[in-house]
C-alpha cells in the first residue's frame, strides 16, 4: 500500500493541481458572500479537470513584459479568473509537474494591478523554469489537457536558480505574500467557500522539504530550522495529516494528539488555526450551523477556565487534538498524579469489586508499602517561580556582593539549565554539587567562565533554594523532577499515560530543558510518537541549554531496548529534517545570520546543531553599521550642526531599538522617552519588526577579545580558543537573535568605533559580496541616512496592536509606551495596572509591606475600571483581602472562582454554597468539613448524596460517623448522620445505641424485618404499635412469639383499663375479637351502672382479666363510686387481692405475668437489654400521685430483691424506691440497710393468712386506718409498722433477742477487740499499700481474677497465669484503648484546623484508628472475664494459646498506634519537637 500523499489534507477536484493566491482566495470568499461563487466554482473545476476556455490577459505592453503568459477565464459577465501555467512539486511523487496558478479573481477592470505584480514576480524565474512553464501541456483521448511531468534532476536543480531576485524595497507587501505562500484548491476548500465560511483556513502549497516532513510517519521527527522557516507550520500540518490518515483508515477513535508550545499567545493562535483547518478539511458535507455549533462548543471548552479538564483522565476524544502550553500540560500531569495519589485510578461500575480488592490489599501492606504511613508532605504552593518572579521576588533579596555585575537572566538560566536541569541530572534528579559545577567544561556552560563568577552563581543558587523552600514555592525544574519521580515509582501511572497520547508535537523545543524532554519521553510508549521542532541558535531563553544531539541521546536511552527487542531500530532513531527556506527575512539579513551561525558552529559545535545556510525569498538591503553615533544624534532630525539639534525623531510601531541589557535600556529610554520602543535581546526574542536598530552591541560587549578573533571562527580550523573566549558562544547567539528580528532593515548603531571597525572590516572582507554596509559620523551623508530611518506612518492601530503583543509577553513598561503612542487610554490603564502590580511585588520582596499594599490597591482600582476581574482578584489576594476578592467574583457570576477565596477568608459556609452553585459538590463538602461545620456537612452530604463522587461521599460520611460516635453531633442531625452509614447493619446499631426507636422501626420496615420491628415496639413500650405490627408478622414468626403476643395484648388492654386513652393507636379489628374479655372489661369499667362491679367481675371467664380487675377495683374504690370502707367489698375480692401478693412472693410458675405487675404497668420483656420496663401509663412513672402506688411499690421492690439476677430490674426497683416515700422507713430503716428484712416481714404478714382471724392490717403511720371499724369487727389485728418490726409473732421469721452479758464476758470482749485493734495497727502500712493496690485498676483486675480462680477451683499454675499474664493483657488493652481514643480525638480536632489539602491523610488515620479500636474490642472479647471463667478449669495450654494470640494482636496494634502518632506529628510539623 503506497504511503498517503498530501491528498489526505483534501482531494484535488481534478487532474491538475490548482494553486490559489491569498488575494484570489480572499476574492473567492467575498464573492461567495455576495452569492456569486457558483460560476466561479464551475470554472475552477474545469481548470482542474483540463477543460480550459481562456484568453490572453493584459495590455500589449504587459504581454511583452510577461515571461510566462497570463490568461483569463470568464466566469460571468463581470468576473474573470487570472491564471497561468506554472511548475511545482506534485504530491507524494515529489516530481516536478506543470500546475495552474490562479493569481486573482475579479472584474476585468481590476486586473491591471495584479498583472503588474505578476510581472515583478516572474522576473525571478530562471530560464529553465520559464521554459517548463511555456511548454505545451499534453492531451488525453478526450482532448483534455494533461500536465507535463519533469523527472530530470539536473534540470530540477537549475530550476531553483533565480534569474533576478526581487528586492524587498521595490515591491509591496501583497507581492511578497503572493511570492511566499499559495493555497491548494481542494474539495474541502470549495465546500467551505460555498458554505460562506469566512473564518476557514486551508492548507498551503508546501515545498518539497515541508512535504517530506508532513508525510513522514515511520519514525519520530526532529525538525531543525532557523527563525521564519516554517517549523511550526510543518508541525501543524503533520498533526492534521496524521489525523486525516487515521480517519481514513479506521472508524475507531481519532488519534489522541498533543501539540505543545511555550508561548501562551502562540498556543491560543494555534488552537484557533487548527480548529478552523479541521473544520474546513472535514471529509463529509456538514451543514454550516452544525459546524458552527461544534466549533463554539470546542471554543467554550477550551477557553472557559471553569469547564476545562483538570486531569488527563477527563480528556475525551473530543478534546483532541489538544493544543496547550507546556506549563498547562505540566499542570495536567500534576493534577493527574495528585488524583492517583488521593483516589487511585478511575474505575467504572463494573470495577467496584476490583477497587474493593485493591483497597483491601492496601490495608494489608507493610510499613514500607502502606501509603497511609508514608504520606507525602503536602506543600501549599502559592506560586510557581519563573523568570519574572525570580527577578521580582528573589533577586532583590540576595546580597549585593553576590549579584553585582551578574545579569539576572544569565544567572537564572544557569541555575535552571545547568545546575538543576542539565542532561547529567536525568539519572539522579538532583542538582549538580558545587564541585561538579565548578569543574564543568566551559563548552557545556559558556555563560560564566571565571571560577569566581561560577562560585558566586552557586552561592546564589543555594540562597535561592533556601528562600524558595521558605516561601513554599516550586520552580519549573522542581515540577518536572517531581513528575519524573512519580512516573518512575508508579509503573501503572506510566502505563496509563503511555496510552493517553498517540503523538506528541513540541514547538520551539529549544526553550525546553533536557529534563523536560526526559519527562515527555517517559510518557509515551512508542518511539515513533514524538515530533520536535526548534532552533538551537535561539537557546537564549531564561532557563534553557539545549541541542538536538541531546534529544537523540535521550531517545536512544529510552527506546533502544524496545528497538532491539522488536527488531525495529528506527524506534530509537528519530529522523532529522532541516528547513532552510526563510519566509520572514530577506537575503540581505539572512546572509549575515548564516555567517553568524557558521561561526557559532565552528567555535562551539557542542552548543548548536549544524544547518545549511538559509535562503530568502527576496533580496533586500544589507545591514548598515552607523559608527560613532551618539544618543543625541539618534534622536535628531536636523542635518545641521550639533548645537542645532532640536527635534526628536519619532520611530514607528514596526521599528524597535534592541539593546544588550536592562541598564542600557534604562539609560536610552531616559533620553528618548516615549519616542521609540526599546527592548533587550531577551525581550525581543520571538518578535518581528520591519526595522531593527541594534544599539551599542559591540561597544558594550563583555568579550571584545573574542570579536577581534573572528578570523579564526570563519572556518573550523581549530585556531579559535573556545576556552579563552567562552563568552563568545552567548555573544554569537545574542547577535543572531537580534539580527533575525528584522524583516526589512537592520541598523547596527555604535557610539564607539574601535571594536566595531574590526567587525565591519571582517564582514566586508569579500568586496564582491560584502555582508554589511557602514557609515561613520564623519561622513557627509551620515545624518541624512540616519534621518531616513524615521518611519513615515504613525498608525495608532499598529501601536495599539504592538502594545497588546507586549502585554501578552508581560512587558508592561514597553506596552504602556505603545499605548501612549496609540492614544489608547484603555490599553495604557491596563499596562499601568500591571506596572503597579510588579512594583508591589518588588516592594514586598524587600519587606515594604505598606508600600506594596498601596501599589496592589492601585492595580486593583485600574483593573476594575477595565472589568479585568481576574487580575484585580489576584492583587487582592496578595494583600489577603480574600473576602473582597470573593465578592468580586460573585458580582460577575463566577461562584466557582469565588469559593476558594471564601475558604481562604475562613468563610467556609459561603465557600460551600458557591462551590455548590458551581456544581463542584465534592469541594462544597470539603469546605464545610474544613470549617468544622459538622452538622451542615451532614445535611449537605445527605441531600447531595447522588451528586457527590463515591469517594467523596465515603470520605465525608466516615468523618460524620466518627463525630457521631464521639457525641459531637447535635441531636437534630443524628438521623441524617446515621443514614450515611454504609450498611443497614451499621445503621441499625447506631439507631439502637442512640435509642432512636422510631427511625429504627422505619429501617426494620424498609428491610422487611417485621419480627424485629414487633419486638422493638415491645421493648420501648409502644404496645399499640406492637399490636398493629402483629398483622405484619410471618406465620413462622407468629408461632415463635405466642407468649410475647399474648403478653402484649394483656398489657395493651390493661393500659386501656387503668388509663383510658393512654394508647389511641387503632388496632386491627380481628385482635379486638380475640380479646373479647378485655373488651367486656373496658365496657364494665366505663359503664354508668357500677353498683355490682365486683359481682360482674366474677362473671368474667379469663382468669388473668378477672384477677386484674379485682385488684384494680380494690385499690380504686372511689373510682367506682364505692364507700371508703370495706363494708361493700365482697370477702372474695379482699382474698383475691391477698392471693395476688402471695403469688408475687412465692413466684408461682404457672402465672407468667403476675397481676400486680400488670396492674402497675411493669412489663417483663424477654428480648432486649432490659428485662423489665415501665409502661407510659404505669402509676410508678415520675409525677404519679396515686396513694395506692406506695403499697404496690412494696410488693414490686420485694419481687426485684428476690430476682436480683434478672437483668434490668434494678432500674425498675430504683424508680420504685423513689416512689416509696414512707418517712419512717426512709429515715431509719433505709439508713440501717434493713429494707430487705422489712419487706420480708411485710410479705409474711400476707402469707400467714389462713382466715379472717389471721388477717393483720399494717398501717404505714400512726394515723387512722382505712375502714377501721369494719376491720375491728372482723377481728383483724391492727399493727403499726414499728410494732410489726419489733414483734416476733410472724410465723417463719424470728429475731434474736440480745441476752444480758456478765461483767467478765464484757471485759473479755473488750480485750479481744483491743487485740484485734493492735493487730491491725501493726499491719497498717502494709494494709494501706494493699488497700491502695486493691483500689487501683490493676488491683481490681487482680481481685477479679482471684475470685474466678477461687470459684472455679483453678490450679496453682492457672492462678499464676491468670493473675500474671491475664492482668497484664487486660491492662494493655485498657491503656491502648485510651491512647487510641486520644489519638482519634486529636485527629478530629486537627481536621478543624488543617488546610483542605491534608484532609485525605487525616481522614485515613481517623478511619484506621477506628479499626484499631475494633481490634482492641475483639481482643478484649476473646479474653473477657466471662470466657476466662469458663476456661479456668480447662487446660493450661488452651489459655496460654489464647494469651499468645492476644499478645500478638496487641503488639501489632501498638505498632500501628506508634506509626499513626508519628504521622500526625509529621502532618502538624511537630515531628522535630
Short mmCIF file of N, CA, C and O in Angstrom, two decimals, residues 14 73 108 192 227 229 402 419 422 500 571 625 777 792 800 874 906 909 1008 1040 1077-1078 1173 1211 1312 1412 1467:
data_model
loop_
_atom_site.label_atom_id
_atom_site.label_comp_id
_atom_site.label_asym_id
_atom_site.label_seq_id
_atom_site.Cartn_x
_atom_site.Cartn_y
_atom_site.Cartn_z
N UNK A 14 -9.51 17.73 -9.63
CA UNK A 14 -9.22 17.25 -10.98
C UNK A 14 -7.78 16.81 -11.10
O UNK A 14 -7.04 16.74 -10.11
N UNK A 73 -10.08 33.44 -17.64
CA UNK A 73 -11.24 32.61 -17.93
C UNK A 73 -12.46 33.34 -17.38
O UNK A 73 -12.49 33.72 -16.20
N UNK A 108 -12.81 42.66 -14.78
CA UNK A 108 -11.77 42.92 -15.78
C UNK A 108 -11.05 44.22 -15.50
O UNK A 108 -9.83 44.34 -15.69
N UNK A 192 -16.11 24.76 1.75
CA UNK A 192 -16.06 25.78 2.78
C UNK A 192 -16.41 27.15 2.21
O UNK A 192 -17.17 27.92 2.81
N UNK A 227 14.80 30.73 12.46
CA UNK A 227 13.60 31.54 12.65
C UNK A 227 12.98 31.91 11.32
O UNK A 227 13.67 32.38 10.41
N UNK A 229 11.40 29.78 9.12
CA UNK A 229 11.49 28.76 8.07
C UNK A 229 10.27 27.84 8.01
O UNK A 229 10.26 26.90 7.21
N UNK A 402 26.90 39.51 46.00
CA UNK A 402 26.78 38.32 45.16
C UNK A 402 26.29 38.66 43.76
O UNK A 402 26.76 38.10 42.76
N UNK A 419 22.76 23.98 36.47
CA UNK A 419 22.89 23.41 37.83
C UNK A 419 21.76 22.42 38.12
O UNK A 419 22.00 21.34 38.67
N UNK A 422 20.36 20.12 33.82
CA UNK A 422 21.25 19.62 32.78
C UNK A 422 20.97 18.16 32.48
O UNK A 422 20.32 17.45 33.25
N UNK A 500 -2.40 7.39 26.81
CA UNK A 500 -3.23 8.59 26.78
C UNK A 500 -2.99 9.43 25.53
O UNK A 500 -3.88 10.17 25.09
N UNK A 571 12.91 2.87 16.04
CA UNK A 571 12.26 3.35 17.25
C UNK A 571 13.18 4.24 18.07
O UNK A 571 12.71 5.16 18.75
N UNK A 625 26.02 49.54 9.40
CA UNK A 625 26.65 49.98 10.63
C UNK A 625 26.72 51.52 10.63
O UNK A 625 27.18 52.13 9.66
N UNK A 777 30.15 58.85 11.47
CA UNK A 777 29.61 60.18 11.78
C UNK A 777 30.36 61.27 11.04
O UNK A 777 29.84 62.38 10.85
N UNK A 792 7.67 56.81 8.40
CA UNK A 792 6.76 57.87 7.94
C UNK A 792 5.37 57.71 8.55
O UNK A 792 4.76 58.67 9.00
N UNK A 800 -1.24 50.22 18.88
CA UNK A 800 -2.10 49.52 19.83
C UNK A 800 -1.90 48.01 19.74
O UNK A 800 -1.84 47.30 20.75
N UNK A 874 -6.37 38.79 41.74
CA UNK A 874 -5.00 38.35 42.02
C UNK A 874 -4.29 39.34 42.94
O UNK A 874 -3.56 38.94 43.87
N UNK A 906 -11.77 32.15 55.49
CA UNK A 906 -12.36 31.47 56.64
C UNK A 906 -13.87 31.46 56.64
O UNK A 906 -14.49 31.11 57.65
N UNK A 909 -18.90 28.37 55.14
CA UNK A 909 -20.29 28.15 54.73
C UNK A 909 -20.54 28.82 53.38
O UNK A 909 -21.15 28.22 52.47
N UNK A 1008 -37.99 -5.23 55.70
CA UNK A 1008 -38.86 -6.39 55.84
C UNK A 1008 -38.59 -7.20 57.09
O UNK A 1008 -38.99 -8.37 57.18
N UNK A 1040 -43.50 -18.58 66.97
CA UNK A 1040 -42.39 -18.43 67.91
C UNK A 1040 -42.66 -17.38 68.96
O UNK A 1040 -42.03 -17.39 70.02
N UNK A 1077 -62.82 -10.68 76.35
CA UNK A 1077 -62.92 -10.45 77.80
C UNK A 1077 -62.39 -9.07 78.18
O UNK A 1077 -62.95 -8.38 79.04
N UNK A 1078 -61.30 -8.67 77.54
CA UNK A 1078 -60.76 -7.34 77.82
C UNK A 1078 -61.70 -6.26 77.31
O UNK A 1078 -61.86 -5.22 77.96
N UNK A 1173 -39.65 -3.17 81.92
CA UNK A 1173 -39.84 -1.77 81.54
C UNK A 1173 -41.05 -1.22 82.24
O UNK A 1173 -41.95 -1.95 82.64
N UNK A 1211 -33.31 -1.08 87.53
CA UNK A 1211 -33.82 0.22 87.10
C UNK A 1211 -35.24 0.43 87.63
O UNK A 1211 -35.59 1.49 88.15
N UNK A 1312 -10.61 -8.64 123.64
CA UNK A 1312 -10.48 -9.22 122.29
C UNK A 1312 -10.49 -8.12 121.23
O UNK A 1312 -9.72 -8.15 120.26
N UNK A 1412 -8.41 0.13 64.68
CA UNK A 1412 -7.62 -0.31 65.83
C UNK A 1412 -8.52 -0.50 67.04
O UNK A 1412 -8.39 -1.47 67.80
N UNK A 1467 2.37 15.57 59.94
CA UNK A 1467 1.39 16.45 59.29
C UNK A 1467 1.34 17.81 59.98
O UNK A 1467 1.25 18.84 59.33
#
